[in-house]
PDB file of C-alpha atoms in Angstrom:
ATOM      1  CA  GLU A   1      51.812   8.447  70.069  1.00  0.00           C
ATOM      2  CA  PRO A   2      50.336  10.182  67.002  1.00  0.00           C
ATOM      3  CA  GLU A   3      47.007   8.831  65.843  1.00  0.00           C
ATOM      4  CA  VAL A   4      44.327   9.367  63.232  1.00  0.00           C
ATOM      5  CA  THR A   5      41.118  10.862  64.609  1.00  0.00           C
ATOM      6  CA  GLN A   6      37.639  10.856  63.071  1.00  0.00           C
ATOM      7  CA  THR A   7      34.411  12.716  63.755  1.00  0.00           C
ATOM      8  CA  PRO A   8      31.639  12.047  64.343  1.00  0.00           C
ATOM      9  CA  SER A   9      31.882   8.563  65.815  1.00  0.00           C
ATOM     10  CA  HIS A  10      28.267   7.866  64.853  1.00  0.00           C
ATOM     11  CA  GLN A  11      25.954   9.514  62.350  1.00  0.00           C
ATOM     12  CA  VAL A  12      22.347   8.744  61.543  1.00  0.00           C
ATOM     13  CA  THR A  13      20.860  10.345  58.438  1.00  0.00           C
ATOM     14  CA  GLN A  14      17.852  10.099  56.172  1.00  0.00           C
ATOM     15  CA  MET A  15      18.164   8.653  52.690  1.00  0.00           C
ATOM     16  CA  GLY A  16      18.949  11.396  50.197  1.00  0.00           C
ATOM     17  CA  GLN A  17      20.677  13.655  52.706  1.00  0.00           C
ATOM     18  CA  GLU A  18      24.276  14.814  52.439  1.00  0.00           C
ATOM     19  CA  VAL A  19      26.827  13.764  55.031  1.00  0.00           C
ATOM     20  CA  ILE A  20      30.396  14.861  55.641  1.00  0.00           C
ATOM     21  CA  LEU A  21      32.758  12.610  57.519  1.00  0.00           C
ATOM     22  CA  ARG A  22      35.845  14.231  58.969  1.00  0.00           C
ATOM     23  CA  CYS A  23      39.316  12.955  59.632  1.00  0.00           C
ATOM     24  CA  VAL A  24      42.512  14.410  61.044  1.00  0.00           C
ATOM     25  CA  PRO A  25      45.420  12.317  59.721  1.00  0.00           C
ATOM     26  CA  ILE A  26      48.759  11.943  61.485  1.00  0.00           C
ATOM     27  CA  SER A  27      50.440  15.320  61.171  1.00  0.00           C
ATOM     28  CA  ASN A  28      53.508  14.502  59.045  1.00  0.00           C
ATOM     29  CA  HIS A  29      51.730  12.045  56.754  1.00  0.00           C
ATOM     30  CA  LEU A  30      51.215  12.909  53.114  1.00  0.00           C
ATOM     31  CA  TYR A  31      48.985  10.102  51.829  1.00  0.00           C
ATOM     32  CA  PHE A  32      45.356   9.782  52.836  1.00  0.00           C
ATOM     33  CA  TYR A  33      42.723   7.141  52.314  1.00  0.00           C
ATOM     34  CA  TRP A  34      39.109   6.257  52.950  1.00  0.00           C
ATOM     35  CA  TYR A  35      37.879   2.694  53.409  1.00  0.00           C
ATOM     36  CA  ARG A  36      34.524   1.317  54.401  1.00  0.00           C
ATOM     37  CA  GLN A  37      33.360  -1.844  56.117  1.00  0.00           C
ATOM     38  CA  ILE A  38      29.786  -3.006  55.833  1.00  0.00           C
ATOM     39  CA  LEU A  39      28.777  -5.004  58.894  1.00  0.00           C
ATOM     40  CA  GLY A  40      30.235  -8.510  58.732  1.00  0.00           C
ATOM     41  CA  GLN A  41      32.121  -7.853  55.483  1.00  0.00           C
ATOM     42  CA  LYS A  42      35.654  -7.056  54.378  1.00  0.00           C
ATOM     43  CA  VAL A  43      37.299  -3.687  54.679  1.00  0.00           C
ATOM     44  CA  GLU A  44      36.982  -2.133  51.190  1.00  0.00           C
ATOM     45  CA  PHE A  45      39.140   0.549  49.616  1.00  0.00           C
ATOM     46  CA  LEU A  46      37.316   3.687  48.486  1.00  0.00           C
ATOM     47  CA  VAL A  47      39.905   6.289  47.537  1.00  0.00           C
ATOM     48  CA  SER A  48      43.516   7.364  47.924  1.00  0.00           C
ATOM     49  CA  PHE A  49      44.585  11.025  47.946  1.00  0.00           C
ATOM     50  CA  TYR A  50      47.967  12.659  47.585  1.00  0.00           C
ATOM     51  CA  ASN A  51      49.107  16.200  46.816  1.00  0.00           C
ATOM     52  CA  ASN A  52      45.511  17.436  46.714  1.00  0.00           C
ATOM     53  CA  GLU A  53      44.519  14.948  44.069  1.00  0.00           C
ATOM     54  CA  ILE A  54      42.797  11.585  43.959  1.00  0.00           C
ATOM     55  CA  SER A  55      45.398   8.914  43.161  1.00  0.00           C
ATOM     56  CA  GLU A  56      42.971   6.046  42.764  1.00  0.00           C
ATOM     57  CA  LYS A  57      39.305   5.409  43.417  1.00  0.00           C
ATOM     58  CA  SER A  58      37.317   2.207  43.501  1.00  0.00           C
ATOM     59  CA  GLU A  59      34.113   1.374  41.644  1.00  0.00           C
ATOM     60  CA  ILE A  60      32.232   2.142  44.871  1.00  0.00           C
ATOM     61  CA  PHE A  61      33.482   5.736  44.774  1.00  0.00           C
ATOM     62  CA  ASP A  62      30.967   7.068  42.254  1.00  0.00           C
ATOM     63  CA  ASP A  63      29.818  10.641  41.579  1.00  0.00           C
ATOM     64  CA  GLN A  64      27.987  10.766  44.911  1.00  0.00           C
ATOM     65  CA  PHE A  65      31.317  10.671  46.761  1.00  0.00           C
ATOM     66  CA  SER A  66      33.956  13.362  46.997  1.00  0.00           C
ATOM     67  CA  VAL A  67      37.027  14.008  49.117  1.00  0.00           C
ATOM     68  CA  GLU A  68      38.700  17.215  50.140  1.00  0.00           C
ATOM     69  CA  ARG A  69      41.596  18.476  52.186  1.00  0.00           C
ATOM     70  CA  PRO A  70      40.196  21.894  53.098  1.00  0.00           C
ATOM     71  CA  ASP A  71      43.148  22.923  55.246  1.00  0.00           C
ATOM     72  CA  GLY A  72      46.476  21.575  56.500  1.00  0.00           C
ATOM     73  CA  SER A  73      44.970  19.160  58.976  1.00  0.00           C
ATOM     74  CA  ASN A  74      41.541  17.905  57.923  1.00  0.00           C
ATOM     75  CA  PHE A  75      40.554  15.337  55.303  1.00  0.00           C
ATOM     76  CA  THR A  76      36.869  14.912  54.519  1.00  0.00           C
ATOM     77  CA  LEU A  77      34.612  12.444  52.741  1.00  0.00           C
ATOM     78  CA  LYS A  78      31.312  13.797  51.436  1.00  0.00           C
ATOM     79  CA  ILE A  79      28.401  11.674  50.334  1.00  0.00           C
ATOM     80  CA  ARG A  80      25.991  13.943  48.456  1.00  0.00           C
ATOM     81  CA  SER A  81      22.810  11.906  48.470  1.00  0.00           C
ATOM     82  CA  THR A  82      22.995   8.961  50.823  1.00  0.00           C
ATOM     83  CA  LYS A  83      21.468   5.584  50.032  1.00  0.00           C
ATOM     84  CA  LEU A  84      20.489   2.782  52.354  1.00  0.00           C
ATOM     85  CA  GLU A  85      23.444   0.744  51.101  1.00  0.00           C
ATOM     86  CA  ASP A  86      25.877   3.450  52.230  1.00  0.00           C
ATOM     87  CA  SER A  87      25.319   2.306  55.816  1.00  0.00           C
ATOM     88  CA  ALA A  88      28.730   1.115  57.003  1.00  0.00           C
ATOM     89  CA  MET A  89      31.766   1.954  59.103  1.00  0.00           C
ATOM     90  CA  TYR A  90      33.960   4.457  57.307  1.00  0.00           C
ATOM     91  CA  PHE A  91      37.642   4.466  58.151  1.00  0.00           C
ATOM     92  CA  CYS A  92      40.179   7.137  57.351  1.00  0.00           C
ATOM     93  CA  ALA A  93      43.838   6.140  57.106  1.00  0.00           C
ATOM     94  CA  SER A  94      47.108   7.909  56.465  1.00  0.00           C
ATOM     95  CA  SER A  95      50.663   6.924  55.626  1.00  0.00           C
ATOM     96  CA  GLY A  96      54.020   8.632  55.454  1.00  0.00           C
ATOM     97  CA  ILE A  97      57.668   7.914  54.855  1.00  0.00           C
ATOM     98  CA  ALA A  98      57.368   4.296  56.021  1.00  0.00           C
ATOM     99  CA  GLY A  99      55.692   3.609  52.733  1.00  0.00           C
ATOM    100  CA  LEU A 100      52.378   4.224  51.035  1.00  0.00           C
ATOM    101  CA  GLU A 101      50.877   1.003  52.212  1.00  0.00           C
ATOM    102  CA  THR A 102      51.926   1.123  55.887  1.00  0.00           C
ATOM    103  CA  GLN A 103      48.706   2.826  56.832  1.00  0.00           C
ATOM    104  CA  TYR A 104      47.383   3.870  60.197  1.00  0.00           C
ATOM    105  CA  PHE A 105      43.641   3.822  60.623  1.00  0.00           C
ATOM    106  CA  GLY A 106      41.283   5.990  62.602  1.00  0.00           C
ATOM    107  CA  PRO A 107      38.569   4.631  64.900  1.00  0.00           C
ATOM    108  CA  GLY A 108      35.887   4.992  62.240  1.00  0.00           C
ATOM    109  CA  THR A 109      32.531   6.691  61.765  1.00  0.00           C
ATOM    110  CA  ARG A 110      29.510   4.451  61.915  1.00  0.00           C
ATOM    111  CA  LEU A 111      27.015   5.759  59.340  1.00  0.00           C
ATOM    112  CA  LEU A 112      23.427   4.608  59.419  1.00  0.00           C
ATOM    113  CA  VAL A 113      21.132   5.654  56.566  1.00  0.00           C
ATOM    114  CA  LEU A 114      17.412   5.317  57.251  1.00  0.00           C
TER     115      LEU A 114
ATOM    116  CA  GLU B   1      42.640  -9.665  39.986  1.00  0.00           C
ATOM    117  CA  ASP B   2      44.335  -9.067  43.332  1.00  0.00           C
ATOM    118  CA  GLN B   3      42.831 -11.267  46.029  1.00  0.00           C
ATOM    119  CA  VAL B   4      43.368 -12.150  49.693  1.00  0.00           C
ATOM    120  CA  THR B   5      41.886 -15.171  51.483  1.00  0.00           C
ATOM    121  CA  GLN B   6      42.213 -15.842  55.185  1.00  0.00           C
ATOM    122  CA  SER B   7      41.651 -19.074  57.079  1.00  0.00           C
ATOM    123  CA  PRO B   8      40.148 -20.158  59.314  1.00  0.00           C
ATOM    124  CA  GLU B   9      37.264 -17.674  59.572  1.00  0.00           C
ATOM    125  CA  ALA B  10      37.064 -18.297  63.310  1.00  0.00           C
ATOM    126  CA  LEU B  11      39.402 -19.876  65.817  1.00  0.00           C
ATOM    127  CA  ARG B  12      38.844 -20.740  69.458  1.00  0.00           C
ATOM    128  CA  LEU B  13      41.850 -21.441  71.644  1.00  0.00           C
ATOM    129  CA  GLN B  14      42.464 -22.103  75.292  1.00  0.00           C
ATOM    130  CA  GLU B  15      44.814 -19.714  77.000  1.00  0.00           C
ATOM    131  CA  GLY B  16      48.356 -20.896  76.320  1.00  0.00           C
ATOM    132  CA  GLU B  17      47.381 -22.973  73.256  1.00  0.00           C
ATOM    133  CA  SER B  18      49.557 -21.813  70.348  1.00  0.00           C
ATOM    134  CA  SER B  19      48.259 -21.746  66.769  1.00  0.00           C
ATOM    135  CA  SER B  20      48.645 -20.098  63.359  1.00  0.00           C
ATOM    136  CA  LEU B  21      46.424 -18.014  61.103  1.00  0.00           C
ATOM    137  CA  ASN B  22      46.820 -18.224  57.336  1.00  0.00           C
ATOM    138  CA  CYS B  23      46.633 -15.558  54.662  1.00  0.00           C
ATOM    139  CA  SER B  24      46.858 -16.592  51.003  1.00  0.00           C
ATOM    140  CA  TYR B  25      47.225 -13.925  48.383  1.00  0.00           C
ATOM    141  CA  THR B  26      47.234 -13.405  44.643  1.00  0.00           C
ATOM    142  CA  VAL B  27      48.649 -10.121  43.458  1.00  0.00           C
ATOM    143  CA  SER B  28      50.454  -9.185  40.285  1.00  0.00           C
ATOM    144  CA  GLY B  29      53.090  -7.055  42.000  1.00  0.00           C
ATOM    145  CA  LEU B  30      53.270  -7.355  45.785  1.00  0.00           C
ATOM    146  CA  ARG B  31      53.809  -4.036  47.489  1.00  0.00           C
ATOM    147  CA  GLY B  32      53.895  -5.449  50.970  1.00  0.00           C
ATOM    148  CA  LEU B  33      51.746  -7.715  53.113  1.00  0.00           C
ATOM    149  CA  PHE B  34      50.195  -6.226  56.235  1.00  0.00           C
ATOM    150  CA  TRP B  35      48.674  -7.619  59.388  1.00  0.00           C
ATOM    151  CA  TYR B  36      46.185  -5.651  61.434  1.00  0.00           C
ATOM    152  CA  ARG B  37      44.246  -6.351  64.597  1.00  0.00           C
ATOM    153  CA  GLN B  38      40.639  -5.161  64.799  1.00  0.00           C
ATOM    154  CA  ASP B  39      38.592  -5.070  67.973  1.00  0.00           C
ATOM    155  CA  PRO B  40      34.767  -4.936  67.675  1.00  0.00           C
ATOM    156  CA  GLY B  41      33.560  -1.518  66.533  1.00  0.00           C
ATOM    157  CA  LYS B  42      37.100  -0.154  66.207  1.00  0.00           C
ATOM    158  CA  GLY B  43      39.503   0.657  63.402  1.00  0.00           C
ATOM    159  CA  PRO B  44      42.251  -1.712  62.249  1.00  0.00           C
ATOM    160  CA  GLU B  45      45.381  -1.449  64.404  1.00  0.00           C
ATOM    161  CA  PHE B  46      48.650  -1.879  62.514  1.00  0.00           C
ATOM    162  CA  LEU B  47      50.775  -4.864  63.558  1.00  0.00           C
ATOM    163  CA  PHE B  48      53.324  -5.812  60.869  1.00  0.00           C
ATOM    164  CA  THR B  49      54.586  -5.116  57.370  1.00  0.00           C
ATOM    165  CA  LEU B  50      56.353  -7.840  55.378  1.00  0.00           C
ATOM    166  CA  TYR B  51      57.891  -7.172  51.983  1.00  0.00           C
ATOM    167  CA  SER B  52      59.791 -10.227  50.797  1.00  0.00           C
ATOM    168  CA  ALA B  53      59.599 -14.012  51.027  1.00  0.00           C
ATOM    169  CA  GLY B  54      61.448 -15.320  54.047  1.00  0.00           C
ATOM    170  CA  GLU B  55      60.929 -12.172  56.067  1.00  0.00           C
ATOM    171  CA  GLU B  56      59.739 -12.507  59.663  1.00  0.00           C
ATOM    172  CA  LYS B  57      58.539  -9.949  62.209  1.00  0.00           C
ATOM    173  CA  GLU B  58      57.746 -10.420  65.897  1.00  0.00           C
ATOM    174  CA  LYS B  59      55.843  -8.497  68.524  1.00  0.00           C
ATOM    175  CA  GLU B  60      55.186  -9.977  71.936  1.00  0.00           C
ATOM    176  CA  ARG B  61      53.285 -13.244  71.373  1.00  0.00           C
ATOM    177  CA  LEU B  62      52.818 -12.635  67.629  1.00  0.00           C
ATOM    178  CA  LYS B  63      55.124 -13.616  64.794  1.00  0.00           C
ATOM    179  CA  ALA B  64      54.395 -13.005  61.121  1.00  0.00           C
ATOM    180  CA  THR B  65      56.089 -14.848  58.272  1.00  0.00           C
ATOM    181  CA  LEU B  66      55.876 -14.502  54.498  1.00  0.00           C
ATOM    182  CA  THR B  67      56.289 -16.827  51.525  1.00  0.00           C
ATOM    183  CA  LYS B  68      55.659 -16.138  47.851  1.00  0.00           C
ATOM    184  CA  LYS B  69      52.026 -17.192  48.134  1.00  0.00           C
ATOM    185  CA  GLU B  70      50.996 -16.863  51.759  1.00  0.00           C
ATOM    186  CA  SER B  71      51.660 -15.416  55.159  1.00  0.00           C
ATOM    187  CA  PHE B  72      51.211 -16.891  58.599  1.00  0.00           C
ATOM    188  CA  LEU B  73      50.510 -15.154  61.873  1.00  0.00           C
ATOM    189  CA  HIS B  74      51.751 -17.394  64.656  1.00  0.00           C
ATOM    190  CA  ILE B  75      50.331 -16.806  68.120  1.00  0.00           C
ATOM    191  CA  THR B  76      52.403 -18.289  70.916  1.00  0.00           C
ATOM    192  CA  ALA B  77      50.805 -18.967  74.313  1.00  0.00           C
ATOM    193  CA  PRO B  78      47.878 -16.603  73.676  1.00  0.00           C
ATOM    194  CA  LYS B  79      46.076 -14.738  76.431  1.00  0.00           C
ATOM    195  CA  PRO B  80      42.399 -13.698  76.545  1.00  0.00           C
ATOM    196  CA  GLU B  81      43.421 -10.136  75.624  1.00  0.00           C
ATOM    197  CA  ASP B  82      44.630 -11.453  72.262  1.00  0.00           C
ATOM    198  CA  SER B  83      41.000 -12.096  71.333  1.00  0.00           C
ATOM    199  CA  ALA B  84      40.206  -9.977  68.254  1.00  0.00           C
ATOM    200  CA  THR B  85      39.792 -10.197  64.502  1.00  0.00           C
ATOM    201  CA  TYR B  86      43.118 -10.364  62.677  1.00  0.00           C
ATOM    202  CA  LEU B  87      43.119  -8.850  59.207  1.00  0.00           C
ATOM    203  CA  CYS B  88      45.577  -9.495  56.411  1.00  0.00           C
ATOM    204  CA  ALA B  89      45.992  -7.029  53.558  1.00  0.00           C
ATOM    205  CA  VAL B  90      48.232  -6.684  50.527  1.00  0.00           C
ATOM    206  CA  GLY B  91      49.432  -3.616  48.741  1.00  0.00           C
ATOM    207  CA  GLY B  92      47.900  -3.674  45.276  1.00  0.00           C
ATOM    208  CA  SER B  93      49.742  -3.585  42.007  1.00  0.00           C
ATOM    209  CA  SER B  94      48.940   0.105  41.516  1.00  0.00           C
ATOM    210  CA  ASN B  95      51.341   2.550  43.133  1.00  0.00           C
ATOM    211  CA  THR B  96      48.622   4.417  45.007  1.00  0.00           C
ATOM    212  CA  GLY B  97      48.630   2.809  48.443  1.00  0.00           C
ATOM    213  CA  LYS B  98      45.448   0.834  47.852  1.00  0.00           C
ATOM    214  CA  LEU B  99      45.175  -2.071  50.317  1.00  0.00           C
ATOM    215  CA  ILE B 100      43.189  -5.224  49.538  1.00  0.00           C
ATOM    216  CA  PHE B 101      41.916  -6.906  52.675  1.00  0.00           C
ATOM    217  CA  GLY B 102      40.965 -10.461  53.492  1.00  0.00           C
ATOM    218  CA  GLN B 103      37.812 -11.203  55.422  1.00  0.00           C
ATOM    219  CA  GLY B 104      39.709 -11.738  58.672  1.00  0.00           C
ATOM    220  CA  THR B 105      40.110 -14.462  61.267  1.00  0.00           C
ATOM    221  CA  THR B 106      38.184 -13.956  64.492  1.00  0.00           C
ATOM    222  CA  LEU B 107      40.212 -15.332  67.381  1.00  0.00           C
ATOM    223  CA  GLN B 108      38.706 -16.125  70.757  1.00  0.00           C
ATOM    224  CA  VAL B 109      41.054 -17.105  73.584  1.00  0.00           C
ATOM    225  CA  LYS B 110      39.372 -18.616  76.593  1.00  0.00           C
ATOM    226  CA  PRO B 111      40.927 -18.437  80.072  1.00  0.00           C
TER     227      PRO B 111
END
């Protein structure tokens, strides 16, 4: 069964450093998303991406964040200068013909900023 | 503002003891209501999509129903392996795929 994969599973970084989180969406999906979940809190929407453009971004997704689809399979989230409050689980999701909102999530990257 | 509230926050059941989880929502234009299961440290696992009031979906011991204001996830004769956090989400009013999640109900089923 096709699934979304994410790397790395865990990342520890120093405050102010850049991190890139990687995702491989399900192969025939066209819509891609990033969400985050701070420990003990709700899953929060960050950004949606379609046709090489951002469709919508949340207030959390400020100038420190960027997304890219560098090739036909990968989808990345970059945080340019990490802050302590960026520590969270980051989930990638994708959706296809079943509808934008029927999204399949990856296993997540746990980011810890020290 | 689009909003999703789930209750209870936590639920403990004995194996075989059926119950229901509630998801109340406020959204200006519903683009689907979604149920996910999340195990500790893992990503949400898709369970159901519901689009219109009166719709029902079933999978094994789980049944999801939808009204105009809320959804229920009914768990019939649960087993310990059903222990997880169950997340409800709604498709927002924007046509971009954005999902708004509730805080989840953590279910523990004891043998």
